[in-house]
Structures are given as C-alpha cells and as structure tokens.
Amino acid sequence: MLVQSFQKDILAHKRSKTPWMPFLKILSNESCESGKVGKEKFHKSQHWGYCNNVAMLLAEDKPGIGGEPLPGQKLTPKSSVFPAELGCGAPAWLAFDKQVLSFDAYFEEEVPDKNQEPYRIRHCKIYFYLEDDTIQVLEPQVKNSGIIQGTIVRRHRIPLPSPNEDQFYTIDHFNINAEVIFYARRYKIIDCDQFTKHFLRKMGFKLNPPGNRPDDPYTKERQKILDSVNPLRPYERIDTLKQFLEHDGHVLRFYCVWDDPESLFHDPRELVLHYYLSDDTIDIKEVIPVNSGRDVVPLFLRRDKLPKYAPTGLYQPGTITSRTVLNVFGNLVGNRGRYILDNRKTGAVHQEFYRDSDLKIGAVINVWGRQIMLCDCDEFTKDYYRTKYGIEDFTPVPYKAPPPPKAEKPIPPYTGFGSEEDSLCSCMSLLPKPPQKDFKKFMEKDRCGLESNTLRFLAKLVTDSPIDKDRKFIICYFLSDDTISVFEHSQRNTGIIGGKFLEKGRIKKPGQELFKSEPSEYFKAQDLFIGARVCFHGHNFLLVDADEYTINYMEKHANEFAVADTGFIFKKLKDIAEPRSREIRQVFAAADPQHTKVIEYDPFRNLIVSITDGAFSEHEIMTLGRHYGEKEEYEIDHHFLLAKAQEQLKKNSFENFEQLSTILVYNDREKCGALPYETCRTICKSFKLPLSDDLLQTILTMFEDDHKQVNYKKFVDAVNWREHQIPSFHTIKLPPKNEDDWNGQPPFLPVKRIKYLPLLDDLFGKEE
C-alpha cells in the first residue's frame, strides 16, 4: 500500500511541477509515522545529496572523491583490520591462512514441553577464521544426550543483529566474558585457547577474566540418580587395554620338546611355543618331520591362557569364574535372593596361569598333563628377557638327535652312450631330464657387439713329420660354454685342404679312463696360453701366438689367468733371481753396451729364459715384457683426419662456416684469435657441428698451443671444405703383421724394446 501511494504521489507532483524536496520531506515523515521505517534509523543511515543539480538520497558511509572519507565522517570497516606487523604486509587470506581463533561458549535453550527441565545449557565451540572473517559454531558430541549435535552454524560470515544487519562480525566483536548473537541466539563466551589469547593481546585487546562454566541442571540431577543406583547385574571392570596397546604384536617364541611316553618308539616331538604379551595367552604348534607318519594338525594347543597344574587335579567346569557374588538375604524374602558383587572375593577359587616370568630355557612346564621342556628361543625373546629381567645366559638345551648319516648313492660307471652329463641325469631320477646349462654364464660371456668373448690362439702340430710340421691352426675357445673349435690355415702347394679341423665342443683332457663313475675333466680357459702344449683327441698342439684381444682379455682378468698376472709373475721371478742380483745386473748391463737403458725383446727373452732355467712360459715372459716395454707412438696423419672431417661435413651439407666463425669471434673477448679448448668444444656442440666427439677433440688438439688455447681461425679454415678442400686421403702407416710369415720365433709384440732398469729396481731395489 505504501508503494502504491508513493507512486501516485510522484505522478501527482510531476503533473503539478512542484519542487521535489518538500514532497520527499513530507513523504519521509509520513512513512516514519506509519511505523514501517524508524525515524532515527532513517536519519542515521541516509542523508541528502546533490548530483548534477539533482537531489538524491545517499547512505552515510558513502565516501568522497577518490574514496577518501568526508570531513567528520567515520567509516565502519566491512572486515577485520589487522596491524601491519601481524600480516607482514601480505593480504589476510595469505598471511592468516589456516589460523583460527577458538572460543569456549554456551547458550541457554528453552524446553517448554518438559517439567523436569525448564531450560537446557548447551556448551559449544566458536571458531573465527582470520583469513576471511567466517564463523563456525560446533557442539561436541555428548553420549546419550538425545540431541542432534555437531555443526550448529556452518562456516560463513554472520551479520550483526538488527539494526546493523548490513554489517558482519569481525574480530573486534569477540572477547572473554562477552556475548554475541547469531541469528537471534545469544552465546556467552567464557574462555579461549592460548593461541587466541596471544593473538588478541598482539592485536591490542584487553582480555577479560575467564567466566564460570555453568552446569546443565537436568544433567547434574540425572548424574546424581545414576550414581546412587546400583546395577541390577553386578559387574567388575577389568581393564587390559594398556597392556594390549603396549605389547600388541609382541610374541615370545620358544623351541620345545616333548618326550611322549605313550608313543610306540618314544621319540621326542618338537614343538614351538608362542607367548603373546598382549593378553598373556599361549599357543603351541607341532613341527612334524617329513614322512613321519603322523597326521598334520593346525595347532597342538589352541591360543588361550595356560593354567598351572593344581595338586588336587583339574577343577570341574563352573568352579572357576572371573567374578563372585554374595547372596545378602538368602531365601528369607520370598525365596528371592539379593546379590551383590563380592569385591573381596572371599569364596573365589584362585588359579594361577603361566606368565612370561615362568618361561625360560631349561624350564619344564605342564601343558594339561604333558611335560614340555623349553630348549631354545629366538633373538626377540632373548632381547626381551635381557631388557626386562637382566638374564644373560641363553645356552640352548640340545634336544635334536643327530641326523642319520646319508646313504651314499653309488654312481654307475659311464656306459659310453651319449654324453656323461646326460647319462648321469638318468641316474638321478626316475624321469630323466636333460642336463642344465649354465645360463647365467652364457648371458655374461656371450658375444655382445665388439666384445666377442672368444680367445684365439695360433698353434702348430708337435710332430716329426715334415709334412705336418709347417701346418698352422687357429684354436678358438668360447668363454660362454667352454667349447673349443680348431680351424686349419690353408696353404698353397701343401696338398692339405684347410678349413674346419675340429668341430666346436668340449674336449676332455687326455689320460682319463673312459668307463668310470667320476666326471671327466675338460680343458678350461686357464689351460690355454702362449707356450702351452695341449692334446686334442690324440693331436698335440703347441700354442705359439694369440691375437691382441686374447692378450688384453687375459691381462684384464689377471685373477683368473696366472700367466697374465704381473704381480704373480714378478713374485715368482724375484724368488728365483734375488740370490743372484749382482750377476743379473751385470748381464743386463752387458746386453746394453751403449747404455740406452733399453734392450730389444729378443735379448730380453733370452736373458729371462737363462735366469729362470726355462721355468717361465712364453706367455709369462711376454706379459713381463709388455709391462716394462716402451710403447711406440704412431704419428697421426693430420691430413687424413681433416679429410675425414670434411667428408662428414660434406655428407651432412654443413656450410655455415661464416656463422661459426662469427660466434667464435664474439666469444673472444680479448680479440687474441684463440679460445680455451673447452670453450671451442662447447660452441661446436651447441652449434651442432656434425662431427663425432673423438674426431672433434682430436682436430681441436691439433690447433692447440702451449697454453691450451685453440686458434679458432685455423680450425675453421681447416674444416671448411668449400674453400680449403683436401684432395686425397693419407692413411696411417702401421707395421704389418702377417701370420703367414710366422717362422717359429717369439710372438709379435706391439712393444719391441724393454726398459730393464725399472725391472731391476723393482726386483732388487735401486742401486746406490
């Protein structure tokens, strides 16, 4: 009705063209008189202003130009205002994240339908979240209260009560012994936690003393009634929760033996006893041997408290109870008794049970008439008794009979059919299985890339026949399965066809009986070395040489090959030559008349053979020579490397040499025309120069000076195949090695000259 009359008045004033101010003043007075809006509230919250010469009704909290308050205007903050030092200048949602003020409060609730309780006191918690000024009210759960408890007010911003419902609660409205009204319900704050007190003091609040917490009258009266009434069925509380929480999962284990007198053969029976510390119960499990003839049962004794055997025998069922009661009236009152709990347990039968203090190694316990001896325990049990009772002696009681001697299974001799391993498998089981191969060794020693894991030796026949004397063989030993194959080198005009001489397979050592029970011995990798004599199926071979891979492999695995172990050879030579140190020095000095401190390999070999009287094999002498030899350095053909680099750049269509040179000049801060080696290498890699790492490093080294500085201008000009193309390749010249020219002399070595002075110093010490 008020709106309709307001609209009619506005239309009337428009037609009459009267001023608006008197009309609005009359309208405001009339509306206040009607009781819809209070006069005081109207003048407090709103005032008149002008905008573009038009009178408007404005709120009091509207600021001036730029958001600045007008003179004499006091603006009420819409949210909590915190000092700058509390938030460190960060916004509230970040500075006070997960920070909550907790207040203890209560409120009174009327109960109009019950005479026993006119009102009810309900305690609750008020949580004020500092990050966004939200409030949450929770009521803790009370057992058997009959009230829906939990969240009373969900978390959100709560408006102030009327007439300030346009504002919200902030931190300024909370204090101890203060009251707040949430949706017409009055809460009395009586206390808060330590964090809240500390925070409010930092905010500058003066905290009131804590208030008293009133009790609910009905709950208090109800508790008096419950305390005065005895239960109809007497009970006694036996609390074992503490023991369970402390020792849950802790089990003592004992190894026991029971000599069963009723068994047919009086054999001892092995048992395992478990004592559970959480509830003092015991269970026993029997260890049944294989093929013992006894039935397998889950447990010998199920888990329960084990009573000690009473002198009078076992008690009848029902004699022992956990609680006893007393009949106060007997049969005096209508043949109905009055029973109360016997706290003193005057008529109770006390029965003792086995505890952890009764169990120890060597003790005998009675398990329902069976005498069981504790013989040993595990480490956890020892630590438990050592810690709790201070026991240190845990000597076990021997209870196991010595195992019977195993009957030897005689292996029949080899019959000659199939391999020995296959025939042996037929004697091990009724269902013969093929012999198992060493798969792990096969995977480790099988050929992988350039690693062949094959040892190759050059051999000749040991014979007086002039035809077979010059025949050459290549013996290959495969480390993956210990097999050997022999190939013959074909020669012209000999009348012998070369090729495969012996099929790949394992070869037995000579001089062994064929039909025997013991397994035969086969040739191993340690039996093959330069200078060794081997017999393959009646053919005697002398190993005279080996390839470089074989020599390097044996030196790398010197712990497996004694002939390639420098330490073992040196110790062996020292034991032989130490008594003749002066004579040996003179012999080596005579072999070097020009005092060059090096001698050729042939004189060195002859000297070692004469000193050791032939005790060293060719391979041992060669290992010693390689260790003290003088390595020959081959001259690298620079033209060949540059031609190889230009070929790779040309194949990859690389032509950005000017840009590469510009980047190198830019990184040269001193403009000296040289850069460090690592800087040049990094720039080339980042520029994606299509050269391999080894080739790039070698070419950069070619243009280094004494200060490890690379002349990058020469480097770029050298690899520029557009302007400085190298016409032809110049290969690296190495001394050839032709196995066909072998003449029975010592094997070819990359090292031809031996430095004998370090050898003599290591053998006899430095000469004064």
PDB file of C-alpha atoms in Angstrom, residues 442-577:
ATOM      1  CA  PHE A 442      76.099 -67.892 -21.173  1.00  0.00           C
ATOM      2  CA  MET A 443      74.404 -64.489 -20.858  1.00  0.00           C
ATOM      3  CA  GLU A 444      77.510 -62.852 -19.352  1.00  0.00           C
ATOM      4  CA  LYS A 445      80.103 -64.328 -21.739  1.00  0.00           C
ATOM      5  CA  ASP A 446      78.133 -64.480 -24.972  1.00  0.00           C
ATOM      6  CA  ARG A 447      79.152 -62.285 -27.884  1.00  0.00           C
ATOM      7  CA  CYS A 448      77.901 -58.707 -27.426  1.00  0.00           C
ATOM      8  CA  GLY A 449      78.824 -56.095 -30.037  1.00  0.00           C
ATOM      9  CA  LEU A 450      82.589 -55.857 -30.413  1.00  0.00           C
ATOM     10  CA  GLU A 451      83.103 -57.970 -27.292  1.00  0.00           C
ATOM     11  CA  SER A 452      83.470 -61.464 -28.754  1.00  0.00           C
ATOM     12  CA  ASN A 453      84.434 -63.275 -25.508  1.00  0.00           C
ATOM     13  CA  THR A 454      86.413 -65.715 -27.665  1.00  0.00           C
ATOM     14  CA  LEU A 455      90.107 -66.494 -27.102  1.00  0.00           C
ATOM     15  CA  ARG A 456      92.060 -67.220 -30.317  1.00  0.00           C
ATOM     16  CA  PHE A 457      95.490 -68.828 -30.437  1.00  0.00           C
ATOM     17  CA  LEU A 458      97.846 -69.679 -33.281  1.00  0.00           C
ATOM     18  CA  ALA A 459      99.109 -73.257 -32.941  1.00  0.00           C
ATOM     19  CA  LYS A 460     101.249 -75.810 -34.741  1.00  0.00           C
ATOM     20  CA  LEU A 461     101.440 -79.575 -34.550  1.00  0.00           C
ATOM     21  CA  VAL A 462     104.126 -81.102 -32.360  1.00  0.00           C
ATOM     22  CA  THR A 463     105.372 -83.827 -34.717  1.00  0.00           C
ATOM     23  CA  ASP A 464     108.478 -85.002 -36.567  1.00  0.00           C
ATOM     24  CA  SER A 465     106.634 -85.384 -39.853  1.00  0.00           C
ATOM     25  CA  PRO A 466     107.987 -82.854 -42.373  1.00  0.00           C
ATOM     26  CA  ILE A 467     104.529 -82.580 -43.949  1.00  0.00           C
ATOM     27  CA  ASP A 468     102.656 -81.735 -40.717  1.00  0.00           C
ATOM     28  CA  LYS A 469     105.437 -79.627 -39.267  1.00  0.00           C
ATOM     29  CA  ASP A 470     104.511 -76.474 -41.173  1.00  0.00           C
ATOM     30  CA  ARG A 471     100.732 -76.751 -40.758  1.00  0.00           C
ATOM     31  CA  LYS A 472      99.143 -73.826 -38.900  1.00  0.00           C
ATOM     32  CA  PHE A 473      95.950 -73.960 -36.825  1.00  0.00           C
ATOM     33  CA  ILE A 474      93.711 -71.403 -35.146  1.00  0.00           C
ATOM     34  CA  ILE A 475      92.279 -72.617 -31.830  1.00  0.00           C
ATOM     35  CA  CYS A 476      89.159 -70.743 -30.647  1.00  0.00           C
ATOM     36  CA  TYR A 477      87.988 -71.057 -27.047  1.00  0.00           C
ATOM     37  CA  PHE A 478      84.406 -69.820 -26.433  1.00  0.00           C
ATOM     38  CA  LEU A 479      84.013 -68.500 -22.879  1.00  0.00           C
ATOM     39  CA  SER A 480      80.195 -68.711 -22.938  1.00  0.00           C
ATOM     40  CA  ASP A 481      80.037 -72.532 -22.875  1.00  0.00           C
ATOM     41  CA  ASP A 482      83.722 -73.666 -22.543  1.00  0.00           C
ATOM     42  CA  THR A 483      83.783 -75.179 -26.015  1.00  0.00           C
ATOM     43  CA  ILE A 484      86.754 -75.361 -28.410  1.00  0.00           C
ATOM     44  CA  SER A 485      86.943 -75.362 -32.177  1.00  0.00           C
ATOM     45  CA  VAL A 486      90.042 -75.764 -34.389  1.00  0.00           C
ATOM     46  CA  PHE A 487      90.490 -74.374 -37.906  1.00  0.00           C
ATOM     47  CA  GLU A 488      93.443 -75.099 -40.191  1.00  0.00           C
ATOM     48  CA  HIS A 489      95.019 -72.297 -42.167  1.00  0.00           C
ATOM     49  CA  SER A 490      95.047 -73.176 -45.876  1.00  0.00           C
ATOM     50  CA  GLN A 491      98.459 -73.025 -47.625  1.00  0.00           C
ATOM     51  CA  ARG A 492      99.322 -73.395 -51.237  1.00  0.00           C
ATOM     52  CA  ASN A 493     101.025 -76.449 -52.690  1.00  0.00           C
ATOM     53  CA  THR A 494     100.852 -78.454 -49.463  1.00  0.00           C
ATOM     54  CA  GLY A 495      98.287 -80.992 -50.595  1.00  0.00           C
ATOM     55  CA  ILE A 496      96.207 -80.351 -47.424  1.00  0.00           C
ATOM     56  CA  ILE A 497      92.752 -78.807 -47.612  1.00  0.00           C
ATOM     57  CA  GLY A 498      92.335 -76.180 -44.917  1.00  0.00           C
ATOM     58  CA  GLY A 499      89.156 -75.265 -43.073  1.00  0.00           C
ATOM     59  CA  LYS A 500      87.402 -76.853 -40.123  1.00  0.00           C
ATOM     60  CA  PHE A 501      89.739 -79.254 -38.373  1.00  0.00           C
ATOM     61  CA  LEU A 502      87.733 -79.946 -35.186  1.00  0.00           C
ATOM     62  CA  GLU A 503      84.016 -79.395 -34.571  1.00  0.00           C
ATOM     63  CA  LYS A 504      83.026 -76.995 -31.788  1.00  0.00           C
ATOM     64  CA  GLY A 505      82.562 -78.857 -28.493  1.00  0.00           C
ATOM     65  CA  ARG A 506      84.036 -79.603 -25.105  1.00  0.00           C
ATOM     66  CA  ILE A 507      87.297 -81.551 -25.169  1.00  0.00           C
ATOM     67  CA  LYS A 508      88.373 -83.950 -22.438  1.00  0.00           C
ATOM     68  CA  LYS A 509      91.878 -83.876 -21.076  1.00  0.00           C
ATOM     69  CA  PRO A 510      93.989 -86.860 -22.117  1.00  0.00           C
ATOM     70  CA  GLY A 511      94.935 -89.729 -19.813  1.00  0.00           C
ATOM     71  CA  GLN A 512      91.485 -90.312 -18.266  1.00  0.00           C
ATOM     72  CA  GLU A 513      89.655 -93.605 -18.014  1.00  0.00           C
ATOM     73  CA  LEU A 514      86.655 -93.794 -20.305  1.00  0.00           C
ATOM     74  CA  PHE A 515      84.260 -96.004 -18.319  1.00  0.00           C
ATOM     75  CA  LYS A 516      84.351 -94.581 -14.812  1.00  0.00           C
ATOM     76  CA  SER A 517      81.904 -93.134 -12.249  1.00  0.00           C
ATOM     77  CA  GLU A 518      83.674 -89.812 -11.649  1.00  0.00           C
ATOM     78  CA  PRO A 519      83.005 -86.931 -14.076  1.00  0.00           C
ATOM     79  CA  SER A 520      85.732 -86.280 -16.597  1.00  0.00           C
ATOM     80  CA  GLU A 521      87.897 -83.170 -16.665  1.00  0.00           C
ATOM     81  CA  TYR A 522      87.669 -80.851 -19.662  1.00  0.00           C
ATOM     82  CA  PHE A 523      90.001 -78.195 -20.996  1.00  0.00           C
ATOM     83  CA  LYS A 524      89.413 -74.778 -19.431  1.00  0.00           C
ATOM     84  CA  ALA A 525      90.460 -71.295 -20.455  1.00  0.00           C
ATOM     85  CA  GLN A 526      93.316 -71.355 -17.925  1.00  0.00           C
ATOM     86  CA  ASP A 527      94.891 -74.325 -19.766  1.00  0.00           C
ATOM     87  CA  LEU A 528      95.397 -72.286 -22.955  1.00  0.00           C
ATOM     88  CA  PHE A 529      98.212 -69.732 -23.164  1.00  0.00           C
ATOM     89  CA  ILE A 530     101.182 -68.978 -25.388  1.00  0.00           C
ATOM     90  CA  GLY A 531     103.736 -71.732 -24.987  1.00  0.00           C
ATOM     91  CA  ALA A 532     101.267 -74.328 -23.689  1.00  0.00           C
ATOM     92  CA  ARG A 533     101.140 -77.875 -25.107  1.00  0.00           C
ATOM     93  CA  VAL A 534      97.665 -79.384 -25.422  1.00  0.00           C
ATOM     94  CA  CYS A 535      96.396 -82.675 -26.793  1.00  0.00           C
ATOM     95  CA  PHE A 536      93.076 -82.693 -28.628  1.00  0.00           C
ATOM     96  CA  HIS A 537      91.926 -86.229 -29.420  1.00  0.00           C
ATOM     97  CA  GLY A 538      95.493 -87.518 -29.943  1.00  0.00           C
ATOM     98  CA  HIS A 539      96.791 -84.417 -31.762  1.00  0.00           C
ATOM     99  CA  ASN A 540      99.460 -82.497 -29.870  1.00  0.00           C
ATOM    100  CA  PHE A 541      99.433 -78.729 -30.406  1.00  0.00           C
ATOM    101  CA  LEU A 542     101.858 -76.024 -29.343  1.00  0.00           C
ATOM    102  CA  LEU A 543     100.322 -72.579 -28.874  1.00  0.00           C
ATOM    103  CA  VAL A 544     102.755 -70.072 -30.364  1.00  0.00           C
ATOM    104  CA  ASP A 545     100.763 -66.838 -30.597  1.00  0.00           C
ATOM    105  CA  ALA A 546      97.467 -65.121 -29.720  1.00  0.00           C
ATOM    106  CA  ASP A 547      95.550 -62.147 -31.025  1.00  0.00           C
ATOM    107  CA  GLU A 548      95.517 -58.789 -29.271  1.00  0.00           C
ATOM    108  CA  TYR A 549      92.000 -59.269 -27.863  1.00  0.00           C
ATOM    109  CA  THR A 550      93.036 -62.529 -26.169  1.00  0.00           C
ATOM    110  CA  ILE A 551      96.111 -60.967 -24.578  1.00  0.00           C
ATOM    111  CA  ASN A 552      94.167 -57.929 -23.367  1.00  0.00           C
ATOM    112  CA  TYR A 553      91.344 -60.095 -22.005  1.00  0.00           C
ATOM    113  CA  MET A 554      93.748 -62.273 -20.028  1.00  0.00           C
ATOM    114  CA  GLU A 555      95.526 -59.218 -18.613  1.00  0.00           C
ATOM    115  CA  LYS A 556      92.195 -57.635 -17.712  1.00  0.00           C
ATOM    116  CA  HIS A 557      91.118 -60.800 -15.861  1.00  0.00           C
ATOM    117  CA  ALA A 558      94.508 -61.489 -14.287  1.00  0.00           C
ATOM    118  CA  ASN A 559      92.853 -63.067 -11.217  1.00  0.00           C
ATOM    119  CA  GLU A 560      91.685 -65.923 -13.485  1.00  0.00           C
ATOM    120  CA  PHE A 561      94.846 -66.283 -15.609  1.00  0.00           C
ATOM    121  CA  ALA A 562      98.062 -66.647 -13.639  1.00  0.00           C
ATOM    122  CA  VAL A 563     100.222 -66.317 -16.777  1.00  0.00           C
ATOM    123  CA  ALA A 564      98.852 -62.777 -17.281  1.00  0.00           C
ATOM    124  CA  ASP A 565      99.094 -61.687 -13.621  1.00  0.00           C
ATOM    125  CA  THR A 566     102.026 -59.271 -13.398  1.00  0.00           C
ATOM    126  CA  GLY A 567     102.188 -59.452  -9.604  1.00  0.00           C
ATOM    127  CA  PHE A 568     102.331 -63.237  -9.524  1.00  0.00           C
ATOM    128  CA  ILE A 569     104.983 -63.363 -12.271  1.00  0.00           C
ATOM    129  CA  PHE A 570     107.073 -60.673 -10.588  1.00  0.00           C
ATOM    130  CA  LYS A 571     106.990 -62.522  -7.241  1.00  0.00           C
ATOM    131  CA  LYS A 572     107.950 -65.761  -8.964  1.00  0.00           C
ATOM    132  CA  LEU A 573     110.878 -64.066 -10.744  1.00  0.00           C
ATOM    133  CA  LYS A 574     112.021 -62.346  -7.546  1.00  0.00           C
ATOM    134  CA  ASP A 575     112.207 -65.648  -5.659  1.00  0.00           C
ATOM    135  CA  ILE A 576     114.434 -67.082  -8.382  1.00  0.00           C
ATOM    136  CA  ALA A 577     116.669 -64.081  -9.162  1.00  0.00           C
TER     137      ALA A 577
END
